[in-house]
PDB file of C-alpha atoms in Angstrom:
ATOM      1  CA  MET V   9     -52.150 -82.437 -18.351  1.00 49.00           C
ATOM      2  CA  ASP V  10     -48.555 -81.854 -19.493  1.00 60.00           C
ATOM      3  CA  LYS V  11     -46.136 -79.496 -17.730  1.00 62.00           C
ATOM      4  CA  LEU V  12     -46.762 -76.586 -20.105  1.00 62.00           C
ATOM      5  CA  HIS V  13     -50.550 -76.605 -19.669  1.00 64.00           C
ATOM      6  CA  ARG V  14     -51.182 -75.632 -16.066  1.00 60.00           C
ATOM      7  CA  SER V  15     -54.168 -74.477 -14.044  1.00 64.00           C
ATOM      8  CA  VAL V  16     -51.879 -72.174 -12.020  1.00 67.00           C
ATOM      9  CA  PRO V  17     -49.329 -70.002 -13.875  1.00 72.00           C
ATOM     10  CA  ALA V  18     -45.671 -70.964 -13.428  1.00 74.00           C
ATOM     11  CA  VAL V  19     -44.741 -67.271 -13.233  1.00 79.00           C
ATOM     12  CA  GLU V  20     -46.624 -64.057 -12.449  1.00 80.00           C
ATOM     13  CA  LEU V  21     -45.382 -61.314 -14.782  1.00 80.00           C
ATOM     14  CA  LYS V  22     -45.300 -57.614 -14.040  1.00 84.00           C
ATOM     15  CA  CYS V  23     -45.336 -54.898 -16.703  1.00 88.00           C
ATOM     16  CA  PRO V  24     -43.348 -55.247 -19.912  1.00 92.00           C
ATOM     17  CA  VAL V  25     -40.390 -52.867 -19.819  1.00 93.00           C
ATOM     18  CA  GLN V  26     -38.467 -53.587 -23.024  1.00 94.00           C
ATOM     19  CA  ILE V  27     -38.885 -54.826 -26.575  1.00 96.00           C
ATOM     20  CA  GLY V  28     -35.735 -56.285 -28.127  1.00 96.00           C
ATOM     21  CA  VAL V  29     -35.315 -56.292 -31.902  1.00 97.00           C
ATOM     22  CA  VAL V  30     -32.486 -58.043 -33.754  1.00 97.00           C
ATOM     23  CA  VAL V  31     -31.232 -56.119 -36.796  1.00 98.00           C
ATOM     24  CA  ARG V  32     -28.570 -56.611 -39.467  1.00 96.00           C
ATOM     25  CA  ASP V  33     -27.409 -52.984 -39.523  1.00 97.00           C
ATOM     26  CA  LEU V  34     -27.710 -51.036 -36.272  1.00 98.00           C
ATOM     27  CA  GLU V  35     -26.612 -47.668 -37.672  1.00 97.00           C
ATOM     28  CA  ARG V  36     -29.023 -47.824 -40.603  1.00 98.00           C
ATOM     29  CA  THR V  37     -31.917 -48.923 -38.378  1.00 98.00           C
ATOM     30  CA  THR V  38     -31.397 -46.130 -35.843  1.00 98.00           C
ATOM     31  CA  ARG V  39     -31.169 -43.521 -38.629  1.00 98.00           C
ATOM     32  CA  LEU V  40     -34.352 -44.905 -40.202  1.00 97.00           C
ATOM     33  CA  LEU V  41     -36.290 -44.877 -36.909  1.00 97.00           C
ATOM     34  CA  GLY V  42     -35.101 -41.350 -36.251  1.00 97.00           C
ATOM     35  CA  SER V  43     -36.045 -39.990 -39.666  1.00 97.00           C
ATOM     36  CA  LEU V  44     -39.386 -41.823 -39.974  1.00 97.00           C
ATOM     37  CA  PHE V  45     -40.670 -41.629 -36.388  1.00 96.00           C
ATOM     38  CA  GLY V  46     -38.511 -39.072 -34.588  1.00 96.00           C
ATOM     39  CA  ILE V  47     -37.215 -41.747 -32.206  1.00 96.00           C
ATOM     40  CA  GLY V  48     -33.967 -40.876 -30.463  1.00 95.00           C
ATOM     41  CA  PRO V  49     -31.424 -40.112 -29.296  1.00 96.00           C
ATOM     42  CA  PHE V  50     -30.139 -43.664 -28.982  1.00 98.00           C
ATOM     43  CA  ARG V  51     -27.595 -44.829 -26.403  1.00 96.00           C
ATOM     44  CA  PHE V  52     -25.081 -47.213 -28.014  1.00 97.00           C
ATOM     45  CA  ILE V  53     -23.097 -49.873 -26.164  1.00 92.00           C
ATOM     46  CA  GLU V  54     -21.010 -52.855 -27.150  1.00 90.00           C
ATOM     47  CA  TRP V  55     -21.129 -56.116 -25.172  1.00 82.00           C
ATOM     48  CA  PRO V  56     -19.165 -57.592 -23.552  1.00 70.00           C
ATOM     49  CA  ASN V  57     -18.302 -54.370 -21.798  1.00 63.00           C
ATOM     50  CA  ARG V  58     -16.297 -55.877 -18.903  1.00 64.00           C
ATOM     51  CA  PRO V  59     -13.449 -58.400 -18.927  1.00 64.00           C
ATOM     52  CA  ASP V  60     -15.367 -60.716 -16.553  1.00 64.00           C
ATOM     53  CA  SER V  61     -18.526 -60.856 -18.710  1.00 65.00           C
ATOM     54  CA  LYS V  62     -19.536 -64.357 -19.782  1.00 68.00           C
ATOM     55  CA  TYR V  63     -22.042 -65.458 -22.393  1.00 68.00           C
ATOM     56  CA  PHE V  64     -23.731 -68.830 -22.086  1.00 68.00           C
ATOM     57  CA  TYR V  65     -25.926 -70.203 -24.845  1.00 71.00           C
ATOM     58  CA  ARG V  66     -27.615 -73.580 -24.714  1.00 73.00           C
ATOM     59  CA  GLY V  67     -25.491 -74.402 -21.662  1.00 70.00           C
ATOM     60  CA  LYS V  68     -22.097 -73.618 -23.217  1.00 72.00           C
ATOM     61  CA  ASP V  69     -19.718 -70.686 -22.753  1.00 72.00           C
ATOM     62  CA  GLU V  70     -19.569 -68.996 -26.171  1.00 69.00           C
ATOM     63  CA  HIS V  71     -17.623 -66.111 -27.710  1.00 74.00           C
ATOM     64  CA  ILE V  72     -19.856 -63.216 -28.661  1.00 80.00           C
ATOM     65  CA  ARG V  73     -19.677 -59.532 -29.474  1.00 85.00           C
ATOM     66  CA  ILE V  74     -22.863 -57.529 -29.990  1.00 89.00           C
ATOM     67  CA  ARG V  75     -23.806 -53.877 -30.402  1.00 95.00           C
ATOM     68  CA  HIS V  76     -26.921 -52.478 -28.792  1.00 94.00           C
ATOM     69  CA  ALA V  77     -28.835 -49.251 -29.230  1.00 98.00           C
ATOM     70  CA  PHE V  78     -31.319 -48.286 -26.513  1.00 97.00           C
ATOM     71  CA  VAL V  79     -34.015 -45.618 -26.557  1.00 98.00           C
ATOM     72  CA  GLN V  80     -37.041 -44.923 -24.378  1.00 96.00           C
ATOM     73  CA  VAL V  81     -40.332 -44.869 -26.304  1.00 96.00           C
ATOM     74  CA  GLY V  82     -43.105 -43.950 -23.881  1.00 94.00           C
ATOM     75  CA  PRO V  83     -43.110 -46.495 -21.041  1.00 93.00           C
ATOM     76  CA  LEU V  84     -41.057 -49.060 -22.997  1.00 94.00           C
ATOM     77  CA  GLU V  85     -37.383 -49.272 -23.755  1.00 96.00           C
ATOM     78  CA  LEU V  86     -36.567 -50.279 -27.319  1.00 97.00           C
ATOM     79  CA  GLU V  87     -33.391 -52.346 -27.605  1.00 97.00           C
ATOM     80  CA  LEU V  88     -31.887 -52.881 -31.045  1.00 98.00           C
ATOM     81  CA  ILE V  89     -29.317 -55.688 -31.224  1.00 96.00           C
ATOM     82  CA  GLN V  90     -26.748 -56.376 -33.942  1.00 96.00           C
ATOM     83  CA  PRO V  91     -24.544 -59.472 -33.585  1.00 92.00           C
ATOM     84  CA  ILE V  92     -20.948 -58.628 -34.574  1.00 91.00           C
ATOM     85  CA  GLU V  93     -18.899 -61.730 -33.676  1.00 84.00           C
ATOM     86  CA  GLY V  94     -19.672 -65.286 -32.652  1.00 78.00           C
ATOM     87  CA  GLU V  95     -21.571 -67.961 -34.525  1.00 78.00           C
ATOM     88  CA  ARG V  96     -23.377 -69.684 -31.640  1.00 78.00           C
ATOM     89  CA  ASN V  97     -25.627 -67.156 -29.948  1.00 82.00           C
ATOM     90  CA  ALA V  98     -29.311 -66.358 -29.695  1.00 84.00           C
ATOM     91  CA  TYR V  99     -29.045 -63.208 -31.814  1.00 87.00           C
ATOM     92  CA  ARG V 100     -27.101 -64.700 -34.728  1.00 90.00           C
ATOM     93  CA  GLU V 101     -29.397 -67.740 -34.740  1.00 90.00           C
ATOM     94  CA  PHE V 102     -32.480 -65.522 -34.756  1.00 91.00           C
ATOM     95  CA  LEU V 103     -31.088 -63.351 -37.559  1.00 93.00           C
ATOM     96  CA  GLU V 104     -30.256 -66.395 -39.697  1.00 92.00           C
ATOM     97  CA  GLN V 105     -33.593 -68.122 -39.096  1.00 93.00           C
ATOM     98  CA  LYS V 106     -35.955 -65.147 -39.090  1.00 94.00           C
ATOM     99  CA  GLY V 107     -34.036 -62.409 -40.884  1.00 94.00           C
ATOM    100  CA  GLY V 108     -34.405 -60.086 -37.891  1.00 95.00           C
ATOM    101  CA  GLY V 109     -37.396 -58.698 -36.044  1.00 96.00           C
ATOM    102  CA  ILE V 110     -38.824 -58.795 -32.531  1.00 96.00           C
ATOM    103  CA  HIS V 111     -36.581 -61.094 -30.524  1.00 93.00           C
ATOM    104  CA  HIS V 112     -37.900 -60.630 -26.997  1.00 91.00           C
ATOM    105  CA  ILE V 113     -40.264 -58.800 -24.695  1.00 90.00           C
ATOM    106  CA  LEU V 114     -38.721 -58.172 -21.299  1.00 90.00           C
ATOM    107  CA  PHE V 115     -40.957 -58.249 -18.230  1.00 88.00           C
ATOM    108  CA  GLU V 116     -39.832 -57.001 -14.845  1.00 86.00           C
ATOM    109  CA  VAL V 117     -39.701 -59.747 -12.215  1.00 84.00           C
ATOM    110  CA  ASP V 118     -38.780 -59.679  -8.526  1.00 83.00           C
ATOM    111  CA  ASP V 119     -36.723 -62.877  -8.412  1.00 84.00           C
ATOM    112  CA  MET V 120     -35.085 -63.978 -11.664  1.00 83.00           C
ATOM    113  CA  ASP V 121     -33.628 -67.148 -10.145  1.00 84.00           C
ATOM    114  CA  GLN V 122     -37.102 -68.244  -9.015  1.00 86.00           C
ATOM    115  CA  VAL V 123     -38.568 -67.468 -12.446  1.00 85.00           C
ATOM    116  CA  VAL V 124     -35.903 -69.599 -14.157  1.00 83.00           C
ATOM    117  CA  ARG V 125     -36.529 -72.460 -11.703  1.00 85.00           C
ATOM    118  CA  SER V 126     -40.310 -72.279 -12.149  1.00 85.00           C
ATOM    119  CA  LEU V 127     -40.106 -72.202 -15.939  1.00 84.00           C
ATOM    120  CA  SER V 128     -37.562 -75.052 -16.001  1.00 84.00           C
ATOM    121  CA  GLU V 129     -39.865 -77.139 -13.790  1.00 84.00           C
ATOM    122  CA  ALA V 130     -42.688 -76.380 -16.246  1.00 84.00           C
ATOM    123  CA  GLY V 131     -40.583 -77.781 -19.107  1.00 85.00           C
ATOM    124  CA  VAL V 132     -39.410 -74.493 -20.650  1.00 83.00           C
ATOM    125  CA  GLU V 133     -35.816 -74.602 -21.931  1.00 80.00           C
ATOM    126  CA  VAL V 134     -33.654 -71.640 -20.942  1.00 74.00           C
ATOM    127  CA  LEU V 135     -31.565 -70.902 -24.028  1.00 73.00           C
ATOM    128  CA  GLN V 136     -29.669 -67.922 -22.688  1.00 68.00           C
ATOM    129  CA  PRO V 137     -29.431 -66.713 -19.102  1.00 60.00           C
ATOM    130  CA  GLU V 138     -29.600 -62.963 -18.598  1.00 60.00           C
ATOM    131  CA  LEU V 139     -26.547 -61.038 -19.775  1.00 54.00           C
ATOM    132  CA  ASP V 140     -26.286 -58.643 -16.848  1.00 51.00           C
ATOM    133  CA  ARG V 141     -28.535 -58.072 -13.870  1.00 45.00           C
ATOM    134  CA  ALA V 142     -29.648 -54.553 -12.951  1.00 44.00           C
ATOM    135  CA  ARG V 143     -27.580 -52.907 -10.217  1.00 38.00           C
ATOM    136  CA  ASP V 144     -30.485 -53.128  -7.753  1.00 41.00           C
ATOM    137  CA  GLY V 145     -30.832 -56.891  -8.332  1.00 41.00           C
ATOM    138  CA  ARG V 146     -33.959 -56.700 -10.482  1.00 41.00           C
ATOM    139  CA  SER V 147     -34.037 -58.632 -13.719  1.00 38.00           C
TER     140      SER V 147
END
């Protein structure tokens, strides 16, 4: 049996809390979701939002600038992501390869460091560590 096919899960997931979608045009997408489905209001942020923020992708420190729009839809947070600057990042790569769409589903975990270790030991490559950890330490 290889590392990825296990009798015991490498990680126990809790509830999904976020769906992340990469888009080409954040403003257009938020207007469309608002007019078609009544979703909103959106909270917009640009990242990096602190001078000490770092972005690592495939093990290397990379320059990146992205815009996000967040909105709560029932129990899930919808995150829309538009890459603005930087050529080597998970969002730009996804947009170029897939043309946009669902990029990630975020599950709450108690110990992010342990999850990363367990998945690495199972042979899963970590492309991009988390951008910022929640203030209470959850990831």
